[in-house]
PDB file of C-alpha atoms and ligand atoms in Angstrom:
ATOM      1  CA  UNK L   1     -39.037  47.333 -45.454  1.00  0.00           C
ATOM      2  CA  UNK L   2     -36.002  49.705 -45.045  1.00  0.00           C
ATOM      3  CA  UNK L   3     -36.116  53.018 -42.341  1.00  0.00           C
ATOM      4  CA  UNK L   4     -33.375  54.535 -44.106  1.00  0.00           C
ATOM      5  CA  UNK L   5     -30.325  53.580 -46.469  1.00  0.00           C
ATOM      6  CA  UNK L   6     -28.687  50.434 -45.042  1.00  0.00           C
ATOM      7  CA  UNK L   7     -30.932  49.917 -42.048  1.00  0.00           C
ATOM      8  CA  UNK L   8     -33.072  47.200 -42.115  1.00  0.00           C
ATOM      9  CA  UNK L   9     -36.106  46.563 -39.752  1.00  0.00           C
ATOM     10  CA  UNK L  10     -36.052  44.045 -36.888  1.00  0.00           C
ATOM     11  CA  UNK L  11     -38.933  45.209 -34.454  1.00  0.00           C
ATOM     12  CA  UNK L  12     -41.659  47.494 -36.048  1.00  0.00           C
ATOM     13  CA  UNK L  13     -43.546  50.100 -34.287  1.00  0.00           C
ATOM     14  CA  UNK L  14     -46.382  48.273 -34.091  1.00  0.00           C
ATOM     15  CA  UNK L  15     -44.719  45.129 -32.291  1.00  0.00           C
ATOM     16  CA  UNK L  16     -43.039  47.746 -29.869  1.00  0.00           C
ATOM     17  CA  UNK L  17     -46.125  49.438 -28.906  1.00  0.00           C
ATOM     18  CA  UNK L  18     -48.171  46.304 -28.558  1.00  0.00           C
ATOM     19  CA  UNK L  19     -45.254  45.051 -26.185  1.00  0.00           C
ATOM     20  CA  UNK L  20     -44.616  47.620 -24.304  1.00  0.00           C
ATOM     21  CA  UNK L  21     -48.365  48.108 -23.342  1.00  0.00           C
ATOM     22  CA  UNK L  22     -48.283  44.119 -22.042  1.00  0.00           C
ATOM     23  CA  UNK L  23     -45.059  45.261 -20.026  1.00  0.00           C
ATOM     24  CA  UNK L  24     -46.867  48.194 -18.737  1.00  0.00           C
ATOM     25  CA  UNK L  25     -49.852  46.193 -17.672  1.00  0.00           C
ATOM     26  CA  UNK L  26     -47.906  43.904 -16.129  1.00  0.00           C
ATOM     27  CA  UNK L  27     -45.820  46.217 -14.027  1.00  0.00           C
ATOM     28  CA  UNK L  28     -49.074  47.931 -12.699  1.00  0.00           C
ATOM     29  CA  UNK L  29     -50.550  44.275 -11.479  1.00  0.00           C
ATOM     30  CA  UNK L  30     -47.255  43.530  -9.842  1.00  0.00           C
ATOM     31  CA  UNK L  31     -47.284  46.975  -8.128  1.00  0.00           C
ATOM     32  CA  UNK L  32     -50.926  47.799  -7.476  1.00  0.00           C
ATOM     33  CA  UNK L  33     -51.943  50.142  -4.792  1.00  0.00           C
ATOM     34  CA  UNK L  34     -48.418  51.097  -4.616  1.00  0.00           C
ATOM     35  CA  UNK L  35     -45.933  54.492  -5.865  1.00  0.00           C
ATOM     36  CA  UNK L  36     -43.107  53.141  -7.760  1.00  0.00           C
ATOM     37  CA  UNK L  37     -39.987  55.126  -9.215  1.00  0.00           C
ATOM     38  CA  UNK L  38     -38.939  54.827 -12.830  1.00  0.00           C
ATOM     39  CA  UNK L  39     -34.999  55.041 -12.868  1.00  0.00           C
ATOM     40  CA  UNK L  40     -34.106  55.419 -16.835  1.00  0.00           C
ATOM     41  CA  UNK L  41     -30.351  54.378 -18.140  1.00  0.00           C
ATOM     42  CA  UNK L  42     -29.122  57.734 -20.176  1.00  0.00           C
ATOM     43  CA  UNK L  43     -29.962  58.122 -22.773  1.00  0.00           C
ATOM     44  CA  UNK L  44     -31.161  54.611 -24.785  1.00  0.00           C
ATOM     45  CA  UNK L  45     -33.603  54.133 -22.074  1.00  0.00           C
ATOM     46  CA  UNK L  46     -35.531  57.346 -22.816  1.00  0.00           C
ATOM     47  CA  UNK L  47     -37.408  56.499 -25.298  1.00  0.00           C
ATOM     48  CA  UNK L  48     -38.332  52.995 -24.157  1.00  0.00           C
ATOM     49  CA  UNK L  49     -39.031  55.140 -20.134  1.00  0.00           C
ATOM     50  CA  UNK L  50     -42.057  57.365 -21.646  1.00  0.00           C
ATOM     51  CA  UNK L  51     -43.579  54.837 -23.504  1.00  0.00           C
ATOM     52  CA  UNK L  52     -43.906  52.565 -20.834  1.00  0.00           C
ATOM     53  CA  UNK L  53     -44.494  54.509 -17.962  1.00  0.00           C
ATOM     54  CA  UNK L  54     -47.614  55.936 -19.815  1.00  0.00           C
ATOM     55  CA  UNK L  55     -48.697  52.324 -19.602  1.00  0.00           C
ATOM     56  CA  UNK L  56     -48.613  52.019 -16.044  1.00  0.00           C
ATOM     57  CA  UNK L  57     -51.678  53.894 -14.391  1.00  0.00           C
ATOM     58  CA  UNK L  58     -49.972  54.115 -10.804  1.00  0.00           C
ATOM     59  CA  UNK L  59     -48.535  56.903  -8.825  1.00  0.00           C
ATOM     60  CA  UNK L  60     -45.020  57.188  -9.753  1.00  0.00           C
ATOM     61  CA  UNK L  61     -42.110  59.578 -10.534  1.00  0.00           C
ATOM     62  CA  UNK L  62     -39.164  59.384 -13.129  1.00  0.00           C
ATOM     63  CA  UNK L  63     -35.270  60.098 -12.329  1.00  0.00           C
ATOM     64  CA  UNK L  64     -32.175  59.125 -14.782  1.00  0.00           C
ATOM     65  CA  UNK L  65     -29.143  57.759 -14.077  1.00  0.00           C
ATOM     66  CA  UNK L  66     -25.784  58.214 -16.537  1.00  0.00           C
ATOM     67  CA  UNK L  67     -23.490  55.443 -17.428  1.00  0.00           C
ATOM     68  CA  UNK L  68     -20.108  55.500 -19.447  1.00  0.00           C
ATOM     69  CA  UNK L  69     -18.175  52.630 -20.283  1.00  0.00           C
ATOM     70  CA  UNK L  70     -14.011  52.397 -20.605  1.00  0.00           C
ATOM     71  CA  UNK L  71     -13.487  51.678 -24.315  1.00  0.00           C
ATOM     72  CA  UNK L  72     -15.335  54.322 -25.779  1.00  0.00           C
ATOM     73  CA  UNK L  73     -18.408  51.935 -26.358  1.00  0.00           C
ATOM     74  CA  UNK L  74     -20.775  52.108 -28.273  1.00  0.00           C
ATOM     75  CA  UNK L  75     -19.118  53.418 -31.482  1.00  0.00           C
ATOM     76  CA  UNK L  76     -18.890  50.556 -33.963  1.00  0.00           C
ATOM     77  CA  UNK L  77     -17.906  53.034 -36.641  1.00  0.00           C
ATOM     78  CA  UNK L  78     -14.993  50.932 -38.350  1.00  0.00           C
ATOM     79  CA  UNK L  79     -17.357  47.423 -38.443  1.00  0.00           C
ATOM     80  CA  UNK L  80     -20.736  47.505 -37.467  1.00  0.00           C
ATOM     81  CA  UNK L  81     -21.198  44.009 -37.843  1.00  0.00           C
ATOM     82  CA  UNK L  82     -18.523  43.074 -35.937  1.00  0.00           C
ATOM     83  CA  UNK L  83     -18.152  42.525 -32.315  1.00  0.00           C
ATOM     84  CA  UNK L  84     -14.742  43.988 -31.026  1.00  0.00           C
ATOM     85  CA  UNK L  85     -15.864  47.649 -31.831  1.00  0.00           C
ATOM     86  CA  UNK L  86     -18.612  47.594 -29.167  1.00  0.00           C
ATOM     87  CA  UNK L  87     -17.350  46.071 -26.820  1.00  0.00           C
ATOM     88  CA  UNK L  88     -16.253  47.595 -23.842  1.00  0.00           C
ATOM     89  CA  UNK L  89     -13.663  47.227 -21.701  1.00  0.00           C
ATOM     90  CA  UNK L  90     -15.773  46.195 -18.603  1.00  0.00           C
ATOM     91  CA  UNK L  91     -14.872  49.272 -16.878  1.00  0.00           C
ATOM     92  CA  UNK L  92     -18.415  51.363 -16.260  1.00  0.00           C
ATOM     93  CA  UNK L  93     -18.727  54.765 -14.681  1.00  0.00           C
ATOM     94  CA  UNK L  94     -21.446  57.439 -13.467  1.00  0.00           C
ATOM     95  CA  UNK L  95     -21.637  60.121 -15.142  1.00  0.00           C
ATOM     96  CA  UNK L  96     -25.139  61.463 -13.835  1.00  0.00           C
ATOM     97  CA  UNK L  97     -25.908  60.205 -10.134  1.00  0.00           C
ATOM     98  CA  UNK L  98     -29.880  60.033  -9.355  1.00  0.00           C
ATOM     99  CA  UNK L  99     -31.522  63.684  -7.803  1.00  0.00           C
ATOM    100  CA  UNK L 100     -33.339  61.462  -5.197  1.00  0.00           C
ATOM    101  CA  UNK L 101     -33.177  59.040  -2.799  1.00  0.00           C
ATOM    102  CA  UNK L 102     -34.088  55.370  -3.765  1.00  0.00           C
ATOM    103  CA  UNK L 103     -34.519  54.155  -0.069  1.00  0.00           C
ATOM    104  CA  UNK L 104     -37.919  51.893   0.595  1.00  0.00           C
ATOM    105  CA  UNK L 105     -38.821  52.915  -2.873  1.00  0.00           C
ATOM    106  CA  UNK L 106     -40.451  50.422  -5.614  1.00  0.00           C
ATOM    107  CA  UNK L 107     -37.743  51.238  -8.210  1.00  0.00           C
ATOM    108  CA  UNK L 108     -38.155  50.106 -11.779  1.00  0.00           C
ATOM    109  CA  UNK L 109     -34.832  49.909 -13.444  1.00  0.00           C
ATOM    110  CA  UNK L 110     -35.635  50.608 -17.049  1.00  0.00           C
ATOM    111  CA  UNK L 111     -33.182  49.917 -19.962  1.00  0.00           C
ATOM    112  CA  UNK L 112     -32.945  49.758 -23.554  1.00  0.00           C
ATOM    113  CA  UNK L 113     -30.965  46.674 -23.977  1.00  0.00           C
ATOM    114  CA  UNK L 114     -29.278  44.151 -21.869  1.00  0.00           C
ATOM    115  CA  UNK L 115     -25.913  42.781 -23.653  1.00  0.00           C
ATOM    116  CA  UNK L 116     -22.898  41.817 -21.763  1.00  0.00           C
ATOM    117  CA  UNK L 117     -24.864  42.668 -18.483  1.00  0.00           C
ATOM    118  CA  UNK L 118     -21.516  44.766 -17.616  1.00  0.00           C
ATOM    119  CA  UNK L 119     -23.906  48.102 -16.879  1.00  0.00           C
ATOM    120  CA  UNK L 120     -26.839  46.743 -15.406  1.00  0.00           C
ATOM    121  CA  UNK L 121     -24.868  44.850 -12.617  1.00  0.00           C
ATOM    122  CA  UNK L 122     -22.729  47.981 -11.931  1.00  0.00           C
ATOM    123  CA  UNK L 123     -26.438  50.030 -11.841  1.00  0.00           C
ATOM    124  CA  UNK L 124     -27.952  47.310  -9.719  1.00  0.00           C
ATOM    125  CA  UNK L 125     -25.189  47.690  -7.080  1.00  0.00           C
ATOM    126  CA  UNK L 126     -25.012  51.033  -6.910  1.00  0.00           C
ATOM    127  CA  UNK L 127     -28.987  51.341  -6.753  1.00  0.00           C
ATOM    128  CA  UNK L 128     -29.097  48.672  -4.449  1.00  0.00           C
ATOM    129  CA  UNK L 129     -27.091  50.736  -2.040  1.00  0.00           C
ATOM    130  CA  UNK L 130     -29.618  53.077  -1.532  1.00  0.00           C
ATOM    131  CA  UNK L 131     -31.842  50.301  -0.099  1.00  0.00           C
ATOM    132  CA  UNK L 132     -34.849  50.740  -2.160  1.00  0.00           C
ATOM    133  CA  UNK L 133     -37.805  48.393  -1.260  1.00  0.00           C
ATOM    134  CA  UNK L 134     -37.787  46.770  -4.447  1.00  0.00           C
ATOM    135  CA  UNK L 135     -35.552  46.605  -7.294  1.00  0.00           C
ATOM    136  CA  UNK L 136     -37.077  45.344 -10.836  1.00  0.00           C
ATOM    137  CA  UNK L 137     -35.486  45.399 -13.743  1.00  0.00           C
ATOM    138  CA  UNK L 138     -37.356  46.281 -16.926  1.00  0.00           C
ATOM    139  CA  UNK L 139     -35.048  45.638 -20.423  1.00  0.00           C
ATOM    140  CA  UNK L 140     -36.709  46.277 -23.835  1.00  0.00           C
ATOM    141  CA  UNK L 141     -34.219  43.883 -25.950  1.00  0.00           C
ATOM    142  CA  UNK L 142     -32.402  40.883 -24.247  1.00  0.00           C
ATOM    143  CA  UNK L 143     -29.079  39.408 -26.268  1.00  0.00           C
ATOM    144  CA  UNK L 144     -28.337  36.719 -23.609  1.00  0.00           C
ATOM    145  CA  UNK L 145     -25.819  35.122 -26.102  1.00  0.00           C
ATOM    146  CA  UNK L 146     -23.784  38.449 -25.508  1.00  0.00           C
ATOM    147  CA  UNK L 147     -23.597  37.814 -21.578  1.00  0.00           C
ATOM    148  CA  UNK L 148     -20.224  38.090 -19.756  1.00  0.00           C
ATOM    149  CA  UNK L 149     -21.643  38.756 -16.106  1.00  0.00           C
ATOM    150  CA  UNK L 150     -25.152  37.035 -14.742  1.00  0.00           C
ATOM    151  CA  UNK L 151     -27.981  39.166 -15.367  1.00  0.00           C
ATOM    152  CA  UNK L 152     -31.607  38.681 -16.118  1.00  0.00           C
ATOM    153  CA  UNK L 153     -34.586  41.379 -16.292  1.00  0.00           C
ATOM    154  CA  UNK L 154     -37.897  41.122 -14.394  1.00  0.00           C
ATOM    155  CA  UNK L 155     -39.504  42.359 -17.381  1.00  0.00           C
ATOM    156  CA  UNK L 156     -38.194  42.221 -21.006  1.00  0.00           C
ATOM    157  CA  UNK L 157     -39.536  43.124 -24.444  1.00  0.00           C
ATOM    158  CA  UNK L 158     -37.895  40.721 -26.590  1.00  0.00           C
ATOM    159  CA  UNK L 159     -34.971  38.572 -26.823  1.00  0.00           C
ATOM    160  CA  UNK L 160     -32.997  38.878 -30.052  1.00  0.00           C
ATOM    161  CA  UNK L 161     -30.006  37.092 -31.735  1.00  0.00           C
ATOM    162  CA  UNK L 162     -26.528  38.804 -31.550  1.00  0.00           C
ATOM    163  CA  UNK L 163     -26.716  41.423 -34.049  1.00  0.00           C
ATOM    164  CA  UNK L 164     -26.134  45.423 -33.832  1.00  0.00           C
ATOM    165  CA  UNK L 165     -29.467  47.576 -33.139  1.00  0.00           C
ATOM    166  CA  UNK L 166     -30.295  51.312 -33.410  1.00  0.00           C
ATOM    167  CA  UNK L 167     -33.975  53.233 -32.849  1.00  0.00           C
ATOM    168  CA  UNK L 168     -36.450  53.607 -30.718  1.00  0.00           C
ATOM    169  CA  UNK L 169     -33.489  55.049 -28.550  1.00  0.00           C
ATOM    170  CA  UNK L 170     -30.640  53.318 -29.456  1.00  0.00           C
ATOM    171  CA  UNK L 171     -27.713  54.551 -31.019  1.00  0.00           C
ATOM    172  CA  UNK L 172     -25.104  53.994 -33.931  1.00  0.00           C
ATOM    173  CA  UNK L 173     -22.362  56.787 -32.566  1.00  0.00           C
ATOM    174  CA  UNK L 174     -24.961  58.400 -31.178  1.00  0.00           C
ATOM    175  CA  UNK L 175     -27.506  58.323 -34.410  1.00  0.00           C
ATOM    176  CA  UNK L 176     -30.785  56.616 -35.291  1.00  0.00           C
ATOM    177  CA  UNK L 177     -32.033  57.318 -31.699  1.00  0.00           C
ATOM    178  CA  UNK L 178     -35.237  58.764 -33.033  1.00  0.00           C
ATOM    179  CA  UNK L 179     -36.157  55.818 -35.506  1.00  0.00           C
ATOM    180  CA  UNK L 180     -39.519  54.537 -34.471  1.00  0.00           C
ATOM    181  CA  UNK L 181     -38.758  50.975 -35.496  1.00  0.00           C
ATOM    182  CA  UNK L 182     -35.992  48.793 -33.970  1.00  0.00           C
ATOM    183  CA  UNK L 183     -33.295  48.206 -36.577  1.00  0.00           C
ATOM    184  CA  UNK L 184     -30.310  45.960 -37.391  1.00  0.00           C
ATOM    185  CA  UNK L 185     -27.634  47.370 -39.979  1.00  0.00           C
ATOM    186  CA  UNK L 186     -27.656  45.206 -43.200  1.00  0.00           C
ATOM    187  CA  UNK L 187     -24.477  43.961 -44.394  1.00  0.00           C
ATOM    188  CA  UNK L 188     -22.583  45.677 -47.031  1.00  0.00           C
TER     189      UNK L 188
HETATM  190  P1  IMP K 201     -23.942  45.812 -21.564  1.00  0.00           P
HETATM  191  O1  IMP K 201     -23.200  46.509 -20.454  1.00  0.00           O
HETATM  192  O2  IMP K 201     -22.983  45.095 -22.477  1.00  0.00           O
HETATM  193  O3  IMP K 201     -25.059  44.913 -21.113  1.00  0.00           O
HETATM  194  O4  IMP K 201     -24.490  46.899 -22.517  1.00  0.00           O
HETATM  195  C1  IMP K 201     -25.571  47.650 -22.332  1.00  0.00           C
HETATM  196  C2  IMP K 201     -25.425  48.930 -23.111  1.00  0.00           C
HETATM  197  O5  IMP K 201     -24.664  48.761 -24.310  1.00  0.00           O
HETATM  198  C3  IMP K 201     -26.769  49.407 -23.577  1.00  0.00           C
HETATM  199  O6  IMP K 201     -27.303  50.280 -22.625  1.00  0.00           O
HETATM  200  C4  IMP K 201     -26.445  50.114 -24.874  1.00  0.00           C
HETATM  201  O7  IMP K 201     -26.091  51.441 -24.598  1.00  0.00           O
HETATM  202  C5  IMP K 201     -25.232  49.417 -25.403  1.00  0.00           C
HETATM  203  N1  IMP K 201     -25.587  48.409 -26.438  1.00  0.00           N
HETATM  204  C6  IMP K 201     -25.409  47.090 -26.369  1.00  0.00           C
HETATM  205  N2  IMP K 201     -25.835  46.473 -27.483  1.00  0.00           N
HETATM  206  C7  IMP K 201     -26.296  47.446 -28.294  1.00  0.00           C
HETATM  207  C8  IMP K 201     -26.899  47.442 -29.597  1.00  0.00           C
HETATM  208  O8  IMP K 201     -27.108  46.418 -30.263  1.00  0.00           O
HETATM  209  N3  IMP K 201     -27.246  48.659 -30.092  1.00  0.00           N
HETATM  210  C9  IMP K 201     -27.058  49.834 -29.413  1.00  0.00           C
HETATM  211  N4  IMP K 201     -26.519  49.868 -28.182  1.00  0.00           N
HETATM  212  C10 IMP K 201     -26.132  48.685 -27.629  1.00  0.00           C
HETATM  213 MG1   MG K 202     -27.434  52.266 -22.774  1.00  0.00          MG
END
């Protein structure tokens, strides 16, 4: 099954949904009785973010935080199968701080994909600083074959083999975001 030309479908919308409702139920058992704050990584994480928080029947708010990294990641315009155009430099920056305080919050970190784990420990540390009560991190896709820094999610959706995704929020120079399925690009 093909979403468009040259795409070619790892995750359907089906196995995303059912997923992401198990990861929803499972965050509201972990938090029950309690608020909890949904901090979403601009912009992959947005899609993934409404989904899931519709899954979670607690009383809770949403704020996004903006990352960009040195080395003009992710782009993979010249080889999309290949590694060297996506990967970044290790350098990470904010471009959009949070509009609230995280302090003796229940924050839920939530993220389209953990790769090198480059962002997610620069977002931890800088989340961390505003002393929130808990920190969880919730990761639709996993590539822990990727890794270059220690990281691991609280929650993930699935762990997949090294390959290049785009949909359900993820981007291809900043395309494909709105696919509902999950997609690798096929080979030429
Ligand atoms: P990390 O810092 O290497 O863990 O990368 C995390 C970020 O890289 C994600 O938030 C994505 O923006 C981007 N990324 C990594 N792998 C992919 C992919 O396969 N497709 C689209 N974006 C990716
Ligand atoms: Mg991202």
């Amino acid at each position: 099954m093909l979403c468009v030309p040259d795409l070619k479908v790892l995750l359907s919308r089906e196995q995303i949904a059912q997923r992401v409702a198990e990861m929803g139920e499972e965050i509201a058992r972990d938090f029950r009785g309690q608020s909890i704050i949904f901090v979403g990584v601009l912009k992959g994480a947005a899609v993934f973010l409404s989904d899931l928080a519709r899954h979670v029947p607690l009383d809770a708010t949403f704020d996004f935080i903006g990352v960009s990294s040195y080395g003009g990641r992710p782009s993979p315009t010249q080889d999309p199968s290949g590694h060297a155009t996506w990967d970044s430099s290790g350098e990470v920056r904010l471009t959009k701080d949070l509009d609230q305080s995280l302090t003796d919050r229940n924050v839920i970190l939530v993220e389209d994909i953990l790769d090198t784990g480059l962002t997610l420990n620069f977002i931890r540390k800088h989340l961390q600083a505003h002393q929130p009560r808990t920190l969880r991190i919730a990761a639709l896709l996993d590539k822990p074959s990727r890794r270059k820094q220690p990281m691991q999610a609280d929650y993930i959706g699935f762990t997949i083999p090294d390959a290049y995704v785009v949909g359900y929020g993820l981007d291809y120079a900043e395309r494909y975001r709105n696919l509902p399925d999950i997609c690798v690009i096929a080979s030429p």
